[in-house]
GROMACS .gro file of C-alpha atoms in nm:
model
  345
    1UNK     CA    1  11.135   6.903   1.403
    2UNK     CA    2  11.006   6.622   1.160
    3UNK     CA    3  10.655   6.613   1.084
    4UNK     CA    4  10.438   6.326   0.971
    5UNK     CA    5  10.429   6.439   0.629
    6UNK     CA    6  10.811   6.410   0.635
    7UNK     CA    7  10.750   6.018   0.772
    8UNK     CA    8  10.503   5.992   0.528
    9UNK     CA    9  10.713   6.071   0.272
   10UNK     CA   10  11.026   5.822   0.366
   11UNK     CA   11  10.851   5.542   0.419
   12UNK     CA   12  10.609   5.560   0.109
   13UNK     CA   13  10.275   5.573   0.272
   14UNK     CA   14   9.961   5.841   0.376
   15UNK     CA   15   9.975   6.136   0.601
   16UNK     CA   16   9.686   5.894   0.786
   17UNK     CA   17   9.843   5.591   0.814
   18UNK     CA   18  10.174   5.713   1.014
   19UNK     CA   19   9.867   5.892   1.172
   20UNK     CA   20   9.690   5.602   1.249
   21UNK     CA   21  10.057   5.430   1.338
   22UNK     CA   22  10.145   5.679   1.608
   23UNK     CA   23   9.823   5.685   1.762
   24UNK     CA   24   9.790   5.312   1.841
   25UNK     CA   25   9.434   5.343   1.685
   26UNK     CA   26   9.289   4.966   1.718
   27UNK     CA   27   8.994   5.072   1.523
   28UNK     CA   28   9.197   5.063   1.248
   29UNK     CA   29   9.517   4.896   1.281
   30UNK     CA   30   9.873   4.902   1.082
   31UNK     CA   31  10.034   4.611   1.010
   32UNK     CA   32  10.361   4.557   1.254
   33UNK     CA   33  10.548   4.570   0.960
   34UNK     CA   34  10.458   4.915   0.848
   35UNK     CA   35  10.430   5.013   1.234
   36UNK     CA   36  10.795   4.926   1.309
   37UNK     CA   37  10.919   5.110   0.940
   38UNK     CA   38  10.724   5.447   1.075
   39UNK     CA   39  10.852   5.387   1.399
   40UNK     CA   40  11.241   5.387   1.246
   41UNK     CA   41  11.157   5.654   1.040
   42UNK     CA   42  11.032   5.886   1.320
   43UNK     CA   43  11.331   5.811   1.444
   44UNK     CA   44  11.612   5.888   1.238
   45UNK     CA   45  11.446   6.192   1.148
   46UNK     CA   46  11.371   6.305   1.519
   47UNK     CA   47  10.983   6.319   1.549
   48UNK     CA   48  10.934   6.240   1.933
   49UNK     CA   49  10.692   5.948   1.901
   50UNK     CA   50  10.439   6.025   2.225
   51UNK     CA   51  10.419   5.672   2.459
   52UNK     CA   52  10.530   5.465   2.212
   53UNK     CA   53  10.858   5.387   2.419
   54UNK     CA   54  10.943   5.225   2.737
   55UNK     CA   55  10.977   5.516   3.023
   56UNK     CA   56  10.882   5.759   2.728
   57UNK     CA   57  10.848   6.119   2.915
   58UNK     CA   58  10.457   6.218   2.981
   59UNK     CA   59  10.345   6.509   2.809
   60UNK     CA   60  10.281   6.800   2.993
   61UNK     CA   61   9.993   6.902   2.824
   62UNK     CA   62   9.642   6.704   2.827
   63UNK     CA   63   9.593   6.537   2.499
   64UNK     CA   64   9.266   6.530   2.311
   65UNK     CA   65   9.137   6.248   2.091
   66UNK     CA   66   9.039   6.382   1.800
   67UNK     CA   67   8.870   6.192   1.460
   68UNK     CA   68   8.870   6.372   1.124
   69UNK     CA   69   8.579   6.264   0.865
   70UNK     CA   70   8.690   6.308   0.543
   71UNK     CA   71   8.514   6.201   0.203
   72UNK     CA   72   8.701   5.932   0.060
   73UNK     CA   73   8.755   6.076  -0.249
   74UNK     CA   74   8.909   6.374  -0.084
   75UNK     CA   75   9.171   6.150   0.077
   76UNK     CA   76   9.577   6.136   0.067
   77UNK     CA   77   9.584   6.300  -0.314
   78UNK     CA   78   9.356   6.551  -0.344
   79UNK     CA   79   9.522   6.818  -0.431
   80UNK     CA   80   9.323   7.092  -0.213
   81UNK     CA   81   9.240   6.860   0.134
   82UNK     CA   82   9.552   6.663   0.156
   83UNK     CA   83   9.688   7.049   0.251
   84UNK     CA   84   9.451   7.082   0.471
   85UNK     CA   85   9.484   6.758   0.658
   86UNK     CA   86   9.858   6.844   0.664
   87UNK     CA   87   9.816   7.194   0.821
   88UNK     CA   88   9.580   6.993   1.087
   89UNK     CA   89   9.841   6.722   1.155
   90UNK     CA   90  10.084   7.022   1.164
   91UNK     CA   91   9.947   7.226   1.391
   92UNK     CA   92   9.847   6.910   1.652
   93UNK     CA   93  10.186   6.772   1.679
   94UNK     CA   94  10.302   7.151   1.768
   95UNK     CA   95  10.055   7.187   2.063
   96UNK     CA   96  10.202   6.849   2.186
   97UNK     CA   97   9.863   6.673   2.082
   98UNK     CA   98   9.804   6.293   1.988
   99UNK     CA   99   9.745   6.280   1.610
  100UNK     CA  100   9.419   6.304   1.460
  101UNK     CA  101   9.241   5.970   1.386
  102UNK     CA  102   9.139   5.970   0.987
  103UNK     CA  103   8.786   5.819   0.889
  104UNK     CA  104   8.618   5.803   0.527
  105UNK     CA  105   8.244   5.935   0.574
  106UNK     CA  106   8.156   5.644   0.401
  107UNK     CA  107   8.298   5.450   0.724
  108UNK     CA  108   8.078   5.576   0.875
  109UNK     CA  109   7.761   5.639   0.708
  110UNK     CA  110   7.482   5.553   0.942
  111UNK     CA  111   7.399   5.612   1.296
  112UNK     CA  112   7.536   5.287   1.408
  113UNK     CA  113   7.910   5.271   1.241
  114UNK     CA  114   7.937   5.623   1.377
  115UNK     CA  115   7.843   5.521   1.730
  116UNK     CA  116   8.054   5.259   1.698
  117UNK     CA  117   8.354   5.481   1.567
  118UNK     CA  118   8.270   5.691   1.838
  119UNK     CA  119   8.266   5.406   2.109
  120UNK     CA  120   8.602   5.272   1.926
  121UNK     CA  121   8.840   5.592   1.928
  122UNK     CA  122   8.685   5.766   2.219
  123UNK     CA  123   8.706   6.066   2.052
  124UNK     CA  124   8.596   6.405   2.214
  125UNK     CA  125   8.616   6.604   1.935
  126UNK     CA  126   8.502   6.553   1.561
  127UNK     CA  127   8.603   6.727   1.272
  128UNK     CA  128   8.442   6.695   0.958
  129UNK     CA  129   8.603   6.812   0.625
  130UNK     CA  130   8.361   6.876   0.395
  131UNK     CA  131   8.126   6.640   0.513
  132UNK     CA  132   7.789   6.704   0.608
  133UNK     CA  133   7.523   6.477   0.747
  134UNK     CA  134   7.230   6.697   0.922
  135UNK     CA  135   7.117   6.396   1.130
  136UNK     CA  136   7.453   6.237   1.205
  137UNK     CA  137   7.607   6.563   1.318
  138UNK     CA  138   7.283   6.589   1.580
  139UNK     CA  139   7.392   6.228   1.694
  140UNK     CA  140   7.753   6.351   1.787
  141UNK     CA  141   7.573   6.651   1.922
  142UNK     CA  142   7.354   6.439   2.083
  143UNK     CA  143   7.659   6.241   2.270
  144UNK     CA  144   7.798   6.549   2.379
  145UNK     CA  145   8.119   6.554   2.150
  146UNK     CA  146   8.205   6.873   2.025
  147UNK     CA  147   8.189   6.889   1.613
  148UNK     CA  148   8.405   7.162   1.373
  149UNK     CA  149   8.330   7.196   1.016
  150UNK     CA  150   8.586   7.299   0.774
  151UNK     CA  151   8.494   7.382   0.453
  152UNK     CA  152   8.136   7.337   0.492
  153UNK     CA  153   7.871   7.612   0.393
  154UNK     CA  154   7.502   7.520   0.439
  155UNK     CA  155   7.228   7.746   0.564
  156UNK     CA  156   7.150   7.471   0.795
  157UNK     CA  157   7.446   7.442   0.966
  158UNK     CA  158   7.461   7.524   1.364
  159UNK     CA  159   7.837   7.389   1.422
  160UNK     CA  160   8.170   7.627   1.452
  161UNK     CA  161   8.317   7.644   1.082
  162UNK     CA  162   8.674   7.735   0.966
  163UNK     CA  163   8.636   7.808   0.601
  164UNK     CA  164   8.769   8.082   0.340
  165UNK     CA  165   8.583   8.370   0.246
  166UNK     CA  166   8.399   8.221  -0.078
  167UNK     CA  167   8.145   8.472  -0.132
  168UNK     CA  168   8.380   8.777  -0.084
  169UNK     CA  169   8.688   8.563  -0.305
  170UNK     CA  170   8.396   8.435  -0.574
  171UNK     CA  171   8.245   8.799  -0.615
  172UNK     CA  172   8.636   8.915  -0.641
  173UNK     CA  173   8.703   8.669  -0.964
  174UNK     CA  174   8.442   8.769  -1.140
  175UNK     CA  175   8.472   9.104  -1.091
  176UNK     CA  176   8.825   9.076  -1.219
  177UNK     CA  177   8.651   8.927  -1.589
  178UNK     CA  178   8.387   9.203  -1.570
  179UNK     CA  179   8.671   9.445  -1.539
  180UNK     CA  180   8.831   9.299  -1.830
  181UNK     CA  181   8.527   9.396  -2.024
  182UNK     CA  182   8.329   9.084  -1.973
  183UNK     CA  183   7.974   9.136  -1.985
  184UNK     CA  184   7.805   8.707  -2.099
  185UNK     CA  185   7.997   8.549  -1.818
  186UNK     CA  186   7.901   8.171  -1.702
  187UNK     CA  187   7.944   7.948  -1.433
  188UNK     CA  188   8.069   7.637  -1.338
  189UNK     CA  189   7.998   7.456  -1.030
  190UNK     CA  190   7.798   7.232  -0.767
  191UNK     CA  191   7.529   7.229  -0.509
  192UNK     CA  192   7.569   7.288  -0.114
  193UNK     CA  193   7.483   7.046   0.176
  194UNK     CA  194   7.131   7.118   0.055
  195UNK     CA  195   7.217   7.017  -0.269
  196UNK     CA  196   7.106   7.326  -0.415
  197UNK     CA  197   7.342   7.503  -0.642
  198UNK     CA  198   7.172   7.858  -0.628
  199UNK     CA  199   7.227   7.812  -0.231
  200UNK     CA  200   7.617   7.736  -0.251
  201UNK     CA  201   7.840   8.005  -0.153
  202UNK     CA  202   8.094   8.028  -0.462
  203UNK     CA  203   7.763   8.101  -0.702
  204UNK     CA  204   7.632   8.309  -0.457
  205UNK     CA  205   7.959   8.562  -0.474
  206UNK     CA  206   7.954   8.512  -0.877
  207UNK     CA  207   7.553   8.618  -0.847
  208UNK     CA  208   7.644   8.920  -0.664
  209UNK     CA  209   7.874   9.034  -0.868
  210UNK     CA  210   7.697   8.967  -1.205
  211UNK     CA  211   7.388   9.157  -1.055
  212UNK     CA  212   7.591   9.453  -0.918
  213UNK     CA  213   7.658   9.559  -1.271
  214UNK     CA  214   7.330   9.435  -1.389
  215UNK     CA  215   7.450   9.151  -1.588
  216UNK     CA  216   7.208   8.909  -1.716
  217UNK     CA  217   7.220   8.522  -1.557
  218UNK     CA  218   7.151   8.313  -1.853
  219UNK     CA  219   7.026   7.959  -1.735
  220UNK     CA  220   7.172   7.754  -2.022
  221UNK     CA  221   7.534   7.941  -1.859
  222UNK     CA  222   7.494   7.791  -1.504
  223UNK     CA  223   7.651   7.430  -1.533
  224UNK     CA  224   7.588   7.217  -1.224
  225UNK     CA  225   7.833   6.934  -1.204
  226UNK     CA  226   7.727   6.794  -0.864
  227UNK     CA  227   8.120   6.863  -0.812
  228UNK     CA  228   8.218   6.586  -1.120
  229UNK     CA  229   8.469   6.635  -1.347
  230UNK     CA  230   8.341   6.466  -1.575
  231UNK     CA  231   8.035   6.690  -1.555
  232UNK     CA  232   8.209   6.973  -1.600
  233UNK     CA  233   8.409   6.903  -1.952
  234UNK     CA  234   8.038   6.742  -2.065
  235UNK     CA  235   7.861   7.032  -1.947
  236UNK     CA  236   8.082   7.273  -2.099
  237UNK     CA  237   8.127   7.105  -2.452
  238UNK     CA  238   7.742   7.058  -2.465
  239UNK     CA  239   7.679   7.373  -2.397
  240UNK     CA  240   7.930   7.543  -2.681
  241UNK     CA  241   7.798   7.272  -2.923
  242UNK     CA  242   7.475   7.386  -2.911
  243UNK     CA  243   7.572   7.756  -2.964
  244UNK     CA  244   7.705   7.937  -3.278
  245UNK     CA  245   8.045   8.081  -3.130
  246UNK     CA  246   7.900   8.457  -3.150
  247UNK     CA  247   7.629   8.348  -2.838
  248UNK     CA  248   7.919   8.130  -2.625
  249UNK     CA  249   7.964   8.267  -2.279
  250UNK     CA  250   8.301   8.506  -2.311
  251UNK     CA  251   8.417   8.384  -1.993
  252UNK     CA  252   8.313   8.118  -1.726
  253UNK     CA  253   8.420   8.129  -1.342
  254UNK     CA  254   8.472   7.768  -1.215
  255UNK     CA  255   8.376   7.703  -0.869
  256UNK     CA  256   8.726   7.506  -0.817
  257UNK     CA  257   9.000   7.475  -1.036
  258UNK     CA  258   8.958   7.096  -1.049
  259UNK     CA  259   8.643   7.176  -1.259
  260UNK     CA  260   8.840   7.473  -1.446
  261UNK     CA  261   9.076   7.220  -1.586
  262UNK     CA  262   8.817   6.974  -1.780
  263UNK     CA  263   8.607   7.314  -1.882
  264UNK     CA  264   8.932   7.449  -2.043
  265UNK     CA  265   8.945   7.163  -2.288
  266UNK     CA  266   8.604   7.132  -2.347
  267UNK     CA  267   8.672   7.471  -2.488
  268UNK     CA  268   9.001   7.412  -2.682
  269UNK     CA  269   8.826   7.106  -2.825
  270UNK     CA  270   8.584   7.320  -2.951
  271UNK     CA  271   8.793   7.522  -3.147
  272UNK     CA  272   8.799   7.803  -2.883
  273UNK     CA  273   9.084   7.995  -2.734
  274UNK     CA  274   9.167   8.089  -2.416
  275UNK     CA  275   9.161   8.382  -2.313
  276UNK     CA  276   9.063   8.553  -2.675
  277UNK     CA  277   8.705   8.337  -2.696
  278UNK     CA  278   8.633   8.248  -2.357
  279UNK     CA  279   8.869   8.359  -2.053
  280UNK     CA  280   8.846   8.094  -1.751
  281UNK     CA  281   8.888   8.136  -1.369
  282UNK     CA  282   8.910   7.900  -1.111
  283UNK     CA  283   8.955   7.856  -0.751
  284UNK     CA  284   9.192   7.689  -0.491
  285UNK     CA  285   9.487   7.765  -0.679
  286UNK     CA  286   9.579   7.415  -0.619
  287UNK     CA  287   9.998   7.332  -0.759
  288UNK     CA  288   9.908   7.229  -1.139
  289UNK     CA  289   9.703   7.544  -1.197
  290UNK     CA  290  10.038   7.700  -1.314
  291UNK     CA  291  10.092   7.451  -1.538
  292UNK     CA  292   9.806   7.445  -1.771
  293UNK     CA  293   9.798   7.557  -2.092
  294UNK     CA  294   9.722   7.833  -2.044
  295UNK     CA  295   9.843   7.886  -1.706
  296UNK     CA  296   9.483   7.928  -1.510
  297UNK     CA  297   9.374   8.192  -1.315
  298UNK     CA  298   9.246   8.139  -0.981
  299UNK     CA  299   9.139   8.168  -0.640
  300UNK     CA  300   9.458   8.143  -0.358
  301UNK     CA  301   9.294   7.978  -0.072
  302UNK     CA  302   9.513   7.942   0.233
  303UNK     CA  303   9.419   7.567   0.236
  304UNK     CA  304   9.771   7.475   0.493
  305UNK     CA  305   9.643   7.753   0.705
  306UNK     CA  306   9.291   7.637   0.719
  307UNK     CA  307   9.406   7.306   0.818
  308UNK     CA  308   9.614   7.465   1.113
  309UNK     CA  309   9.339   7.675   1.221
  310UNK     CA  310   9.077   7.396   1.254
  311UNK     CA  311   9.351   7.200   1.477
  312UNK     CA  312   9.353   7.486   1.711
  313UNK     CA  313   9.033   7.572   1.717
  314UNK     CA  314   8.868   7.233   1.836
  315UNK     CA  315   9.135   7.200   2.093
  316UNK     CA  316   9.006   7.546   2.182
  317UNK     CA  317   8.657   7.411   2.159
  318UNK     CA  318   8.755   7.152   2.421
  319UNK     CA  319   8.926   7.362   2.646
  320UNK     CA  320   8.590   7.600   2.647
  321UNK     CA  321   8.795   7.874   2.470
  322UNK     CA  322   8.571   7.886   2.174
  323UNK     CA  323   8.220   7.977   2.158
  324UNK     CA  324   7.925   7.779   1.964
  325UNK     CA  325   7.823   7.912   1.643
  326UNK     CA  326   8.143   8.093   1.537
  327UNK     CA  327   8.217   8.112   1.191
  328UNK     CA  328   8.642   8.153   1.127
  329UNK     CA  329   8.677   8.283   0.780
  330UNK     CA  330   9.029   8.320   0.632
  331UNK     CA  331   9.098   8.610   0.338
  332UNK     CA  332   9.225   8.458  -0.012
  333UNK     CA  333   9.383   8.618  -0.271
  334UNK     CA  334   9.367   8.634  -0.656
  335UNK     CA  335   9.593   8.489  -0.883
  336UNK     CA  336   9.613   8.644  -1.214
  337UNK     CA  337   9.771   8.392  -1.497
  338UNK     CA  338   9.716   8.429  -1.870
  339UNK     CA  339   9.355   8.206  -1.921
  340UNK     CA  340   9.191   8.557  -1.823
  341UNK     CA  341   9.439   8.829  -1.876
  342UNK     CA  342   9.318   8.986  -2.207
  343UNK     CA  343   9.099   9.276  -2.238
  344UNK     CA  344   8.767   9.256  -2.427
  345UNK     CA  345   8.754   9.671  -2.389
   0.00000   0.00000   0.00000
């Protein structure tokens, strides 16, 4: 059976537009034109387009109303949440559920363009994609709509979560470098829903590692880049510049490998090699991690599956199959490429 990714794909446009297309969502309306080349599309490649025909069959099951919040800059491209969103939109169409209605958190940033979004899409369910707003998620609350994180980690947080295992994964990668002889190991990363780094649940794992062998956390070796790029290749490069290469850091985990890729030329620009100088890991394993040079070493997160999960699970939550407070954490796996396969023993 076609998916919408596969609709997507033919006619040129975002997983949440043919989203938006199928569900009739006013809130947000496609143009007829773009409405009528999903529509064909669906249609030569099978998807069965739910009440949008004349004497269409009713579904047998009862449909939920669902909204996604999603970062905008974690939209259509990104290569770790547009898997996600796919294994959502996957799983949804298989239970025989309307698709999920796609919002920006910047669409809806205060308390009243959330009520209205609320009042617009009737939603019963939220789920929020790395998004976290303590006093907007008690106004869902508040209303009585069920809310699902996925990939959130905050101390604060009192909502159902579907998430990987980032302490257990993080503690695992650096753990591989330590076994590889690694003893001045830094790290690259970002702050939690709290905005505090030491807090977030990737540094926590690469804490607990370090201090299980009694490693020593060197301050000027913890890079925050408030999850920027940019940050991290400026963070990095300053940070090698201002040592003689006998005091660099002989390895750094990256909290994603989206911050793993600008680190790794801050260090080739620098005249260091990788692995020999300074061995990098990352995490997410996200496609082009095989292709840098070298290949980078990383964290498999099951990012499809996580998506599919979350789908499930809030229709759960609806159906009062899913008690408050549960935390759903998936195992990952790592992948060992040549940016940290050589042995400093």
């Amino acid at each position: 059976m076609a998916k919408l990714k596969d609709i997507a794909e033919r006619v040129g446009v975002s997983i949440s537009t043919v989203s938006r297309a199928i569900s009739n969502d006013t809130s947000r309306p496609v143009s007829e034109e773009t409405k009528q080349k999903i529509r064909e599309a669906a249609q030569e490649l099978g998807y069965k387009w739910h009440g949008s025909q004349k004497g269409a069959p009713q579904q047998v099951v009862e449909t939920k109303r669902i909204a996604c919040i999603v970062p905008q800059h974690l939209m259509d491209d990104h290569p770790y949440f547009s898997k996600v969103l796919a294994g959502f939109h996957e799983k949804m169409e298989e239970m025989g559920q309307l698709p999920a209605m796609v919002r920006t958190s910047e669409e809806v940033s205060d308390a009243e363009r959330l009520k209205q979004m609320l009042r617009e899409t009737g939603a019963q369910g939220v789920v929020a994609i790395s998004w976290y707003d303590e006093e907007l998620f008690g106004l869902i609350q508040k209303e009585g709509i069920a809310i699902l994180g996925v990939s959130l980690n905050d101390d604060r947080l009192s909502v159902p979560v579907v998430d990987c295992d980032r302490i257990f994964s993080s503690r695992a990668a650096v753990r591989h470098l330590i076994e590889q002889g690694h003893t001045r190991i830094g790290f690259v990363g970002g702050p939690a829903y709290s905005r505090q780094m030491e807090s977030e649940e990737r540094f926590v794992g690469y804490k607990f590692a370090m201090l299980e062998e009694g490693l020593a956390l060197r301050q000027d070796w913890l890079i925050n880049t408030d999850w920027n790029v940019d940050r991290s290749y400026s963070g990095v490069s300053d940070l090698l510049s201002r040592l003689p290469k006998a005091e660099w850091p002989t390895a750094i985990f990256c909290a994603s490998d989206m911050l793993a890729i600008p680190a790794m030329r801050a260090v080739v620009e620098r005249e260091g090699r990788i692995p020999q100088d300074i061995a990098i890991v990352g995490m997410d394993n996200i496609d082009v991690a095989q292709y840098t040079t070298p290949p980078l070493t990383s964290v498999s997160v099951p990012k499809h599956e996580i998506g599919r999960v979350a789908a499930k699970s809030i229709v759960d939550y609806l159906d009062g199959h899913y008690p408050a407070g549960t935390k759903i954490l998936l195992s990952c796996s790592l992948i060992v490429r040549e940016s940290s396969s050589y042995s400093r023993k």
